[in-house]
């Protein structure tokens, strides 16, 4: 069998994705490999296909116990014999796995890195034929990242101590050059084939909204998405509790997850979501690394994360099955303060300059009128067209307003306050003065005596904030980083004294269009029939219950959609469906063909 046959027969795919083939070829020719691909890019296939073509058992080092179990279940469902060893097993269970491995029955063996510290494991491993060691989430080896796992440092020594050095292949979604270099060095990869695929995820639709009140906006977004599965990320535990309670009271089926819940509660929540028993997961960023659910069709952020890496990683948990998914961030001015607190771990003081820089890039993303996808790709250093056509800003409509007068009011106010106090103050106080606020501080400082006090009494706070953002973008003002004070910028005098005009773009249409799937892997024959799709889904749920596995392990949403579009009538036609390999066709073909036949009857 060759790699194409393996791809089709076991995984049901017609072609490799960009980057996959080069990695597979490299590994098969005996070279080490480094694969950098976004979440959902298809990293697993890069070592699973070689594992089926090489003799012996491929060792996969993976940091997460929950993920391992799922991956092994997925492989088994596709007719590939695999096993895992981790601390969640009983002694008897791991004995059984060892038995299968020793008899040469397992093609892939998943282990947690900590296993490499176990002497018994090392002895047993030395007696095996291991052609390939695949390291998943390889960035965990880097001390620079937040996911550092000390046991990853043992991998290189383990590999070189084996009687025959296997091919070593490392995979991660983390793109920075520093992490890449760390992975190569710490794992001691030998002139690896390196593949860095594009970071774009064309099936994700990005949007940022700045609602006056977040909760009603969130509820509206979820209402439009009833019946679909998704994640709502919040910055704090208390927000998770608040949002979750609100959703429960409105009849949404939601689970919650944060570090304040005990282990058992977290496990139940995660499983409820994973097995589609609950459709929405409300969580802090504690939820994530361990999930491999492919049919997540939206990721909403109730708060802004602390940097774009985190945002893209979290948002990237949507649409892993290749189906369209949307990623909407609800931004409010308070988010910046919350993020700063999180950066200093609640200890006050100033965040590190590098962290602050990353936070600023995140804030810019929330405020920009440019293509949102473009902003993300810029951040990862990847070239892109100016407009993607598949984000809120590319699809939204903008109106341009002349805000020169407002700009002059704001600039004079900044100057007057400074003249009065002898120092500059932050944006929050300037906004209060302009809107004629009555706080104690304003009175004490005598700012209510200024001629600019209350000049913008008629405007909402959000509106004044929007002017400030525009002034910042046009260099009329800037925020000094050390104390966060607002100061006149390079263009201030031109606007105040030389007749230069200021224009503000604002998005008028903030309605999300139905997400367009940009790059289909394979264009379906016709749009899927919804009633058939529903019937296929029901069958999948039934089978999943029967077998005690999450539904997407039977078939992904993408596979069901393709099935509903193609409407196969025979086993041969069933094999044509994307994501259907021979074993799955044999195992589930008749059940799904029966559903299709019944649907035809009607
Ligand atoms: P990653 O580990 O990079 O996050 P996965 O390996 O979980 O991504 O793959 C994500 C999804 O893409 C899976 O649903 C998988 O079936 C699908 N996939 C991977 N390779 C291909 C391919 N060549 N053709 C079609 N679908 C693919
Ligand atoms: Zn765009």
Coordinates of C-alpha atoms and ligand atoms in Angstrom, one line a residue:
X1 CA 0.0 0.0 0.0
X2 CA 1.3 3.5 -0.7
X3 CA 0.5 6.8 1.2
X4 CA -2.4 7.7 -1.1
X5 CA -4.0 4.3 -0.6
X6 CA -3.6 4.7 3.2
X7 CA -5.1 8.2 3.1
X8 CA -8.2 7.0 1.2
X9 CA -8.7 3.6 2.7
X10 CA -8.3 4.5 6.4
X11 CA -9.1 8.2 6.5
X12 CA -11.4 8.6 3.5
X13 CA -9.6 11.6 2.1
X14 CA -8.8 12.1 -1.6
X15 CA -5.8 14.4 -1.3
X16 CA -3.3 15.7 1.2
X17 CA -3.6 19.2 2.4
X18 CA -0.8 21.6 1.7
X19 CA 2.2 20.7 3.7
X20 CA 1.1 17.3 4.8
X21 CA 2.6 15.4 1.9
X22 CA 6.1 16.9 2.3
X23 CA 6.1 15.9 5.9
X24 CA 4.9 12.4 5.2
X25 CA 7.5 12.0 2.4
X26 CA 10.2 13.3 4.7
X27 CA 9.4 10.9 7.5
X28 CA 9.0 8.0 5.1
X29 CA 12.5 8.7 3.7
X30 CA 14.0 8.6 7.2
X31 CA 14.3 12.3 7.9
X32 CA 13.4 14.1 11.0
X33 CA 10.5 16.6 10.6
X34 CA 9.1 19.8 12.0
X35 CA 5.5 20.6 11.1
X36 CA 4.1 24.0 12.0
X37 CA 0.4 24.2 11.1
X38 CA -2.5 26.0 12.6
X39 CA -5.0 24.2 14.9
X40 CA -7.2 22.1 12.6
X41 CA -4.6 22.1 9.9
X42 CA -4.3 18.3 9.9
X43 CA -1.1 17.6 11.9
X44 CA -2.1 14.2 13.1
X45 CA -2.3 12.7 9.6
X46 CA 1.3 13.6 9.0
X47 CA 2.5 11.0 11.5
X48 CA -0.5 8.6 11.3
X49 CA -0.1 7.9 7.6
X50 CA 3.7 7.0 8.0
X51 CA 2.8 5.0 11.1
X52 CA 0.7 2.7 9.0
X53 CA 3.4 2.3 6.4
X54 CA 6.4 1.7 8.7
X55 CA 7.0 -1.5 10.5
X56 CA 6.7 -1.6 14.3
X57 CA 4.9 0.8 16.6
X58 CA 5.0 4.6 16.3
X59 CA 5.2 6.4 19.6
X60 CA 3.2 9.6 19.9
X61 CA 4.1 11.9 22.8
X62 CA 1.1 14.0 23.7
X63 CA 0.7 16.3 26.7
X64 CA -3.0 15.7 27.3
X65 CA -4.6 12.6 28.7
X66 CA -8.1 13.6 27.6
X67 CA -6.9 14.1 24.0
X68 CA -5.2 10.8 23.9
X69 CA -8.2 8.8 24.7
X70 CA -10.2 10.6 21.9
X71 CA -7.5 10.2 19.3
X72 CA -7.1 6.5 20.0
X73 CA -10.9 6.2 19.8
X74 CA -10.9 8.0 16.4
X75 CA -8.2 5.7 15.1
X76 CA -9.9 2.6 16.3
X77 CA -13.1 3.8 14.6
X78 CA -11.2 4.0 11.4
X79 CA -9.9 0.5 11.8
X80 CA -6.4 1.4 13.0
X81 CA -5.2 -0.4 16.0
X82 CA -3.9 2.0 18.6
X83 CA -3.4 2.3 22.4
X84 CA -2.4 4.8 25.0
X85 CA -0.6 4.7 28.4
X86 CA -1.3 7.2 31.0
X87 CA -1.9 7.8 34.7
X88 CA -5.7 7.6 34.3
X89 CA -5.5 3.8 33.7
X90 CA -5.6 0.9 36.1
X91 CA -2.6 -1.3 36.2
X92 CA -4.7 -4.0 34.4
X93 CA -5.6 -1.7 31.6
X94 CA -2.0 -0.7 30.9
X95 CA -0.9 -4.3 31.1
X96 CA -3.4 -5.1 28.3
X97 CA -2.1 -2.3 26.2
X98 CA 1.5 -3.5 26.7
X99 CA 0.4 -7.0 25.7
X100 CA -1.0 -5.7 22.4
X101 CA 2.0 -3.6 21.8
X102 CA 4.4 -6.5 22.4
X103 CA 2.4 -8.8 20.1
X104 CA 2.9 -6.1 17.4
X105 CA -0.9 -5.4 17.3
X106 CA -0.6 -1.6 17.8
X107 CA 0.4 0.7 15.1
X108 CA 0.4 3.8 17.3
X109 CA 1.0 4.1 21.0
X110 CA 0.2 7.4 22.7
X111 CA 2.0 8.3 25.9
X112 CA 2.3 11.3 28.1
X113 CA 5.8 12.8 28.4
X114 CA 6.0 12.0 32.1
X115 CA 6.1 8.3 31.1
X116 CA 9.6 8.9 29.9
X117 CA 10.7 9.3 33.5
X118 CA 9.5 5.8 34.3
X119 CA 12.3 3.3 34.3
X120 CA 10.1 0.3 33.6
X121 CA 8.7 2.0 30.5
X122 CA 12.2 2.8 29.2
X123 CA 13.2 -0.9 29.6
X124 CA 10.2 -2.1 27.8
X125 CA 10.5 0.5 25.0
X126 CA 14.1 -0.5 24.3
X127 CA 12.8 -3.9 23.3
X128 CA 10.3 -2.6 20.8
X129 CA 10.7 -1.8 17.1
X130 CA 10.0 2.0 17.0
X131 CA 10.4 3.5 13.6
X132 CA 9.0 6.9 14.5
X133 CA 8.5 9.1 17.5
X134 CA 6.0 11.9 16.9
X135 CA 5.9 14.8 19.4
X136 CA 2.6 16.6 19.5
X137 CA 2.2 20.1 20.9
X138 CA 6.0 20.3 20.6
X139 CA 6.0 23.9 21.8
X140 CA 5.6 22.5 25.3
X141 CA 9.4 22.0 25.3
X142 CA 10.0 25.7 25.2
X143 CA 10.5 27.5 28.4
X144 CA 9.4 30.7 26.7
X145 CA 5.8 29.5 26.3
X146 CA 3.0 29.3 28.8
X147 CA 2.6 25.5 28.2
X148 CA 6.1 24.5 29.3
X149 CA 6.3 20.8 30.3
X150 CA 9.6 19.9 31.9
X151 CA 9.2 16.2 30.9
X152 CA 9.4 17.2 27.3
X153 CA 13.1 17.9 27.9
X154 CA 13.6 14.1 28.4
X155 CA 12.5 13.3 24.8
X156 CA 15.9 13.8 23.1
X157 CA 17.8 11.6 25.6
X158 CA 15.1 8.9 25.3
X159 CA 15.3 8.9 21.5
X160 CA 19.0 8.7 21.4
X161 CA 19.2 5.9 24.0
X162 CA 17.0 3.6 21.9
X163 CA 18.9 0.8 20.2
X164 CA 18.1 2.2 16.8
X165 CA 17.4 5.9 16.6
X166 CA 13.9 6.4 15.2
X167 CA 12.8 9.3 13.0
X168 CA 11.7 12.2 15.2
X169 CA 8.9 14.4 14.1
X170 CA 7.6 17.4 16.0
X171 CA 4.4 19.3 15.5
X172 CA 3.0 22.5 16.9
X173 CA 0.7 25.4 16.0
X174 CA 2.9 27.9 17.7
X175 CA 4.6 30.0 15.0
X176 CA 7.2 32.2 16.6
X177 CA 10.8 31.7 15.4
X178 CA 12.0 31.5 18.9
X179 CA 9.8 28.5 19.7
X180 CA 10.7 26.8 16.4
X181 CA 14.4 27.1 17.2
X182 CA 13.8 25.9 20.7
X183 CA 12.0 22.8 19.4
X184 CA 14.8 22.0 17.0
X185 CA 17.5 22.4 19.5
X186 CA 15.9 20.8 22.6
X187 CA 14.7 17.8 20.6
X188 CA 17.9 17.6 18.7
X189 CA 16.2 17.3 15.4
X190 CA 18.7 16.4 12.7
X191 CA 18.3 18.5 9.5
X192 CA 14.6 18.2 9.7
X193 CA 12.2 18.6 6.8
X194 CA 10.5 21.8 7.9
X195 CA 7.0 22.7 6.8
X196 CA 5.4 25.9 8.0
X197 CA 2.0 26.1 6.4
X198 CA -0.1 29.2 6.1
X199 CA -1.7 30.3 9.3
X200 CA -4.9 31.3 7.6
X201 CA -8.1 29.4 8.5
X202 CA -10.3 30.3 5.6
X203 CA -13.4 28.7 7.1
X204 CA -13.3 31.0 10.2
X205 CA -15.3 34.2 10.0
X206 CA -13.9 36.9 12.3
X207 CA -15.7 39.8 13.8
X208 CA -15.4 42.3 16.6
X209 CA -18.3 44.0 18.1
X210 CA -18.4 46.9 20.6
X211 CA -21.8 46.7 22.0
X212 CA -22.9 49.1 24.7
X213 CA -24.0 46.2 26.8
X214 CA -22.4 42.9 26.3
X215 CA -24.9 40.5 27.8
X216 CA -27.8 41.3 25.5
X217 CA -25.5 41.2 22.5
X218 CA -24.2 37.8 23.5
X219 CA -27.7 36.5 24.0
X220 CA -28.7 37.7 20.6
X221 CA -25.6 36.0 19.0
X222 CA -26.4 32.8 20.8
X223 CA -30.1 33.0 19.8
X224 CA -29.1 33.1 16.2
X225 CA -27.0 30.0 16.7
X226 CA -29.4 27.8 18.6
X227 CA -28.9 24.2 18.0
X228 CA -25.2 24.7 17.1
X229 CA -22.3 23.8 19.3
X230 CA -19.9 26.5 20.5
X231 CA -17.7 28.0 23.2
X232 CA -18.1 31.3 25.0
X233 CA -14.8 32.5 26.5
X234 CA -14.8 34.9 29.5
X235 CA -11.8 36.5 31.2
X236 CA -12.7 35.7 34.8
X237 CA -14.4 33.0 36.8
X238 CA -17.0 35.4 38.0
X239 CA -18.0 36.3 34.4
X240 CA -18.2 32.6 33.6
X241 CA -20.6 32.1 36.5
X242 CA -22.7 35.1 35.5
X243 CA -23.0 34.3 31.8
X244 CA -23.6 30.6 32.5
X245 CA -26.4 31.4 35.0
X246 CA -28.0 33.7 32.5
X247 CA -27.9 31.1 29.7
X248 CA -29.3 28.5 32.0
X249 CA -32.2 30.7 32.9
X250 CA -33.0 31.3 29.2
X251 CA -33.1 27.7 28.4
X252 CA -29.8 27.3 26.6
X253 CA -28.0 24.0 27.2
X254 CA -24.7 25.2 28.6
X255 CA -21.8 23.8 30.6
X256 CA -19.2 25.8 32.4
X257 CA -15.5 25.4 33.1
X258 CA -13.0 27.2 35.1
X259 CA -10.2 26.6 37.6
X260 CA -12.4 27.3 40.6
X261 CA -14.5 24.1 40.0
X262 CA -13.2 20.8 41.3
X263 CA -11.7 18.2 39.1
X264 CA -14.8 16.1 39.0
X265 CA -17.1 19.0 38.0
X266 CA -14.6 20.0 35.3
X267 CA -14.5 16.5 33.9
X268 CA -18.3 16.3 33.7
X269 CA -18.6 19.7 32.1
X270 CA -16.0 18.8 29.5
X271 CA -17.6 15.5 28.7
X272 CA -21.1 17.0 28.5
X273 CA -19.8 19.4 25.9
X274 CA -17.6 16.8 24.1
X275 CA -20.5 14.3 23.8
X276 CA -22.9 17.0 22.6
X277 CA -25.0 16.6 25.7
X278 CA -24.7 20.3 26.2
X279 CA -24.2 22.6 23.3
X280 CA -22.5 25.7 24.7
X281 CA -19.4 25.7 26.9
X282 CA -18.9 28.9 29.0
X283 CA -15.3 28.9 30.1
X284 CA -12.2 30.7 31.1
X285 CA -9.0 30.0 29.1
X286 CA -8.5 27.1 31.5
X287 CA -10.6 25.2 29.0
X288 CA -9.0 24.4 25.8
X289 CA -5.7 22.6 25.4
X290 CA -7.4 19.3 26.2
X291 CA -10.2 19.5 23.8
X292 CA -10.3 18.0 20.4
X293 CA -13.9 18.5 19.6
X294 CA -14.1 19.1 15.9
X295 CA -17.7 20.3 15.4
X296 CA -17.4 23.6 17.3
X297 CA -19.3 26.0 15.1
X298 CA -18.7 29.3 16.9
X299 CA -16.3 30.7 19.5
X300 CA -17.5 33.9 21.1
X301 CA -15.3 36.0 23.4
X302 CA -17.2 37.8 26.1
X303 CA -13.9 39.5 27.0
X304 CA -10.8 40.3 25.2
X305 CA -7.9 37.9 25.7
X306 CA -4.5 39.2 26.7
X307 CA -2.8 38.8 23.3
X308 CA -3.5 37.7 19.8
X309 CA -1.7 34.4 20.1
X310 CA -4.2 33.4 22.8
X311 CA -7.1 34.8 20.8
X312 CA -6.2 33.0 17.7
X313 CA -5.6 29.8 19.6
X314 CA -9.0 30.0 21.3
X315 CA -10.9 31.1 18.3
X316 CA -9.1 28.4 16.3
X317 CA -10.9 25.8 18.3
X318 CA -13.9 26.5 16.0
X319 CA -14.3 24.8 12.7
X320 CA -11.7 22.1 13.1
X321 CA -13.8 19.8 10.9
X322 CA -13.4 22.3 8.0
X323 CA -17.0 23.6 8.3
X324 CA -17.7 27.3 8.5
X325 CA -17.5 28.7 12.0
X326 CA -17.6 32.2 13.4
X327 CA -15.4 33.9 15.9
X328 CA -16.8 37.0 17.4
X329 CA -15.1 39.1 20.0
X330 CA -17.2 41.4 22.2
X331 CA -15.0 44.3 23.1
X332 CA -15.5 46.9 25.8
X333 CA -13.1 49.5 27.2
X334 CA -13.1 47.7 30.5
X335 CA -11.4 44.7 28.9
X336 CA -8.1 46.5 28.7
X337 CA -8.0 47.0 32.5
X338 CA -9.1 43.4 33.1
X339 CA -6.3 42.1 30.8
X340 CA -3.7 44.3 32.6
X341 CA -4.8 42.9 36.0
X342 CA -4.5 39.4 34.6
X343 CA -1.0 40.1 33.2
X344 CA 0.2 41.2 36.6
X345 CA -1.5 38.2 38.2
X346 CA -3.7 40.5 40.2
X347 CA -0.7 42.0 42.0
X348 CA -1.1 45.5 40.5
X349 CA 2.0 47.3 39.2
X350 CA 2.9 47.4 35.5
X351 CA 3.0 44.4 33.2
X352 CA 6.3 43.5 31.5
X353 CA 7.0 45.7 28.4
X354 CA 6.8 42.7 26.1
X355 CA 3.4 41.6 27.5
X356 CA 2.2 45.2 27.2
X357 CA 3.3 45.3 23.6
X358 CA 1.3 42.1 22.9
X359 CA -1.7 43.5 24.7
X360 CA -1.6 46.6 22.6
X361 CA -1.6 44.6 19.4
X362 CA -4.7 42.8 20.8
X363 CA -6.4 46.1 21.5
X364 CA -5.5 47.4 18.0
X365 CA -7.2 44.3 16.6
X366 CA -10.4 45.2 18.5
X367 CA -10.3 48.8 17.3
X368 CA -9.2 48.5 13.7
X369 CA -11.3 49.1 10.6
X370 CA -8.9 47.1 8.5
X371 CA -9.4 43.4 7.5
X372 CA -9.4 41.4 10.8
X373 CA -7.9 38.3 9.2
X374 CA -5.2 40.5 7.7
X375 CA -4.4 41.8 11.2
X376 CA -4.0 38.4 12.6
X377 CA -1.8 37.2 9.7
X378 CA 0.3 40.3 10.0
X379 CA 0.9 39.4 13.6
X380 CA 2.2 36.0 12.6
X381 CA 4.3 37.6 9.8
X382 CA 2.4 36.1 7.0
X383 CA 1.6 38.0 3.8
X384 CA -2.0 38.3 2.8
X385 CA -4.3 40.3 0.5
X386 CA -5.5 43.6 1.8
X387 CA -9.1 42.4 2.2
X388 CA -10.2 38.8 2.9
X389 CA -13.9 39.3 2.2
X390 CA -14.6 36.9 5.1
X391 CA -14.5 39.0 8.2
X392 CA -16.8 41.5 9.8
X393 CA -14.8 44.5 8.6
X394 CA -14.6 43.3 5.0
X395 CA -18.3 42.7 4.9
X396 CA -19.4 45.6 7.1
X397 CA -20.3 49.0 5.7
X398 CA -18.5 52.1 6.9
X399 CA -19.6 55.6 7.0
X400 CA -17.1 58.5 7.2
X401 CA -17.8 61.4 9.4
X402 CA -15.9 64.7 9.8
X403 CA -15.1 64.9 13.5
X404 CA -12.7 67.8 13.4
X405 CA -14.8 69.8 15.9
X406 CA -15.0 67.0 18.3
X407 CA -11.2 66.4 17.9
X408 CA -10.6 70.1 18.8
X409 CA -12.8 69.9 21.9
X410 CA -10.9 66.8 23.1
X411 CA -7.5 68.3 22.4
X412 CA -8.4 71.5 24.2
X413 CA -9.7 69.6 27.1
X414 CA -6.4 67.6 27.4
X415 CA -4.5 70.9 27.4
X416 CA -6.7 72.7 29.8
X417 CA -6.6 69.8 32.3
X418 CA -2.8 69.7 32.0
X419 CA -2.5 73.5 32.5
X420 CA -4.7 73.3 35.6
X421 CA -3.0 70.3 37.3
X422 CA 0.5 70.6 35.9
X423 CA 0.4 67.0 34.7
X424 CA -1.4 64.8 32.2
X425 CA -4.1 62.4 33.2
X426 CA -5.6 59.2 31.7
X427 CA -8.3 58.9 29.1
X428 CA -11.0 57.9 31.6
X429 CA -10.8 61.2 33.5
X430 CA -10.7 63.2 30.2
X431 CA -13.9 61.5 29.1
X432 CA -15.6 62.3 32.5
X433 CA -14.6 66.0 32.2
X434 CA -15.9 66.2 28.7
X435 CA -19.2 64.6 29.6
X436 CA -19.6 66.7 32.6
X437 CA -19.2 64.0 35.2
X438 CA -19.9 64.6 38.9
X439 CA -17.3 62.4 40.5
X440 CA -15.5 63.4 43.7
X441 CA -12.2 63.5 41.9
X442 CA -13.4 66.0 39.4
X443 CA -14.6 68.3 42.2
X444 CA -11.5 68.0 44.3
X445 CA -9.3 68.8 41.3
X446 CA -11.5 71.7 40.3
X447 CA -11.9 70.3 36.8
X448 CA -15.6 71.3 36.8
X449 CA -14.4 74.9 36.6
X450 CA -12.7 74.4 33.2
X451 CA -14.3 75.9 30.1
X452 CA -14.2 72.5 28.4
X453 CA -16.1 70.8 31.2
X454 CA -19.3 69.2 29.9
X455 CA -18.6 70.1 26.3
X456 CA -19.7 66.7 25.2
X457 CA -22.6 66.3 27.7
X458 CA -24.9 65.1 24.9
X459 CA -22.6 62.2 23.7
X460 CA -22.5 58.7 25.1
X461 CA -19.4 57.4 26.8
X462 CA -18.9 54.9 24.0
X463 CA -19.1 57.6 21.4
X464 CA -16.5 59.8 23.1
X465 CA -14.3 56.7 23.5
X466 CA -14.7 56.1 19.8
X467 CA -13.5 59.7 19.0
X468 CA -10.5 59.1 21.2
X469 CA -9.7 55.9 19.3
X470 CA -9.9 57.8 16.1
X471 CA -7.7 60.5 17.4
X472 CA -5.2 57.9 18.5
X473 CA -5.3 56.2 15.1
X474 CA -4.7 59.6 13.4
X475 CA -1.9 60.5 15.7
X476 CA -3.7 63.5 17.2
X477 CA -3.2 61.9 20.6
X478 CA -1.2 59.1 22.1
X479 CA -1.1 57.1 25.3
X480 CA 2.1 57.4 27.1
X481 CA 2.9 53.9 28.3
X482 CA 4.5 54.3 31.7
X483 CA 1.6 55.9 33.4
X484 CA -1.1 55.5 30.8
X485 CA -1.7 59.2 30.4
X486 CA -3.3 60.7 27.3
X487 CA -1.2 63.4 25.6
X488 CA -1.4 65.5 22.4
X489 CA 0.2 63.7 19.5
X490 CA 2.2 64.8 16.4
X491 CA -0.9 66.0 14.6
X492 CA -2.5 67.9 17.5
X493 CA -1.3 71.4 16.5
X494 CA -2.2 71.0 12.9
X495 CA -5.8 70.1 13.9
X496 CA -6.1 72.8 16.6
X497 CA -4.4 75.7 14.7
X498 CA -3.9 74.9 11.1
X499 CA -7.2 73.8 9.8
X500 CA -6.3 70.1 9.3
X501 CA -9.5 67.9 9.3
X502 CA -10.1 64.6 11.1
X503 CA -12.3 61.9 9.6
X504 CA -13.7 59.0 11.5
X505 CA -14.7 55.7 9.9
X506 CA -17.4 53.8 11.7
X507 CA -19.0 50.6 10.8
X508 CA -22.7 51.0 10.4
X509 CA -23.8 47.5 9.6
X510 CA -22.8 45.2 12.3
X511 CA -24.9 42.3 11.3
X512 CA -23.1 39.0 10.7
X513 CA -23.8 37.6 7.3
X514 CA -24.2 33.9 7.1
X515 CA -20.6 32.8 7.1
X516 CA -19.2 32.0 3.7
X517 CA -17.0 29.0 3.5
X518 CA -14.2 30.1 1.4
X519 CA -12.1 27.2 0.4
X520 CA -14.0 24.0 0.4
X521 CA -11.8 20.9 0.4
X522 CA -14.1 19.4 -2.2
X523 CA -17.1 21.2 -3.5
X524 CA -20.2 19.2 -2.6
X525 CA -22.4 18.1 -5.5
X526 CA -25.4 20.1 -4.3
X527 CA -26.3 21.9 -1.2
X528 CA -27.2 19.3 1.4
X529 CA -30.8 18.7 2.1
X530 CA -31.6 19.8 5.6
X531 CA -34.1 17.1 6.5
X532 CA -31.7 14.4 5.3
X533 CA -28.9 16.1 7.2
X534 CA -31.0 16.0 10.4
X535 CA -31.8 12.4 9.9
X536 CA -28.1 11.5 9.4
X537 CA -27.2 13.5 12.5
X538 CA -29.8 11.6 14.5
X539 CA -28.3 8.3 13.3
X540 CA -24.9 9.5 14.3
X541 CA -26.1 10.4 17.8
X542 CA -27.8 7.0 18.1
X543 CA -24.6 5.1 17.1
X544 CA -22.4 7.3 19.3
X545 CA -24.6 6.5 22.3
X546 CA -24.6 2.9 21.5
X547 CA -20.8 2.8 21.3
X548 CA -20.2 5.3 24.1
X549 CA -18.0 7.6 22.0
X550 CA -18.4 11.3 21.1
X551 CA -20.5 11.7 17.9
X552 CA -17.7 13.3 15.8
X553 CA -15.6 10.1 16.2
X554 CA -18.2 8.3 14.1
X555 CA -18.3 11.0 11.4
X556 CA -17.4 14.6 11.4
X557 CA -19.9 17.3 10.5
X558 CA -18.1 17.8 7.3
X559 CA -18.5 14.1 6.4
X560 CA -22.3 14.3 7.2
X561 CA -22.7 17.4 5.1
X562 CA -20.9 15.7 2.2
X563 CA -23.1 12.7 2.7
X564 CA -26.3 14.7 2.6
X565 CA -25.1 16.5 -0.5
X566 CA -24.1 13.4 -2.4
X567 CA -26.9 11.1 -1.2
X568 CA -25.1 7.8 -1.8
X569 CA -27.3 4.9 -2.5
X570 CA -24.8 2.0 -2.7
X571 CA -21.8 1.0 -0.6
X572 CA -19.5 2.1 -3.5
X573 CA -21.1 5.5 -3.5
X574 CA -20.8 5.7 0.2
X575 CA -17.1 5.3 0.0
X576 CA -16.9 8.4 -2.2
X577 CA -18.0 10.6 0.7
X578 CA -15.2 12.7 2.1
X579 CA -14.1 11.3 5.5
X580 CA -15.4 7.8 4.9
X581 CA -12.6 5.2 4.8
X582 CA -13.1 1.5 4.3
X583 CA -13.5 0.5 7.9
X584 CA -16.0 3.2 8.6
X585 CA -17.9 2.3 5.5
X586 CA -18.1 -1.3 6.5
X587 CA -19.0 -0.5 10.1
X588 CA -21.5 2.3 9.5
X589 CA -22.4 2.1 5.9
X590 CA -25.5 0.0 6.1
X591 CA -26.9 2.1 9.0
X592 CA -26.5 5.4 7.1
X593 CA -27.6 3.9 3.8
X594 CA -30.8 2.7 5.5
X595 CA -31.4 6.2 6.7
X596 CA -30.9 7.6 3.2
X597 CA -33.2 4.9 1.8
X598 CA -35.9 5.8 4.3
X599 CA -35.6 9.4 3.4
X600 CA -35.9 8.6 -0.3
X601 CA -39.2 6.8 0.4
X602 CA -40.6 9.9 1.9
Ligands
LIG1 P1 -4.6 19.5 14.1 O1 -4.0 18.4 14.9 O2 -3.5 20.1 13.2 O3 -5.3 20.5 14.9 P2 -6.2 17.5 13.0 O4 -5.2 16.5 12.7 O5 -7.1 17.2 14.2 O6 -5.6 18.9 13.1 O7 -7.2 17.6 11.7 C1 -8.2 18.5 11.7 C2 -9.3 18.0 10.8 O8 -8.9 18.0 9.4 C3 -9.8 16.6 11.1 O9 -11.2 16.6 11.1 C4 -9.3 15.8 9.9 O10 -10.1 14.7 9.6 C5 -9.2 16.8 8.8 N1 -8.2 16.5 7.8 C6 -6.9 16.3 8.0 N2 -6.3 16.1 6.8 C7 -7.2 16.1 5.8 C8 -7.1 15.9 4.4 N3 -6.0 15.7 3.8 N4 -8.3 16.0 3.7 C9 -9.5 16.3 4.4 N5 -9.6 16.5 5.7 C10 -8.4 16.4 6.5
LIG2 ZN1 -11.2 40.6 6.1

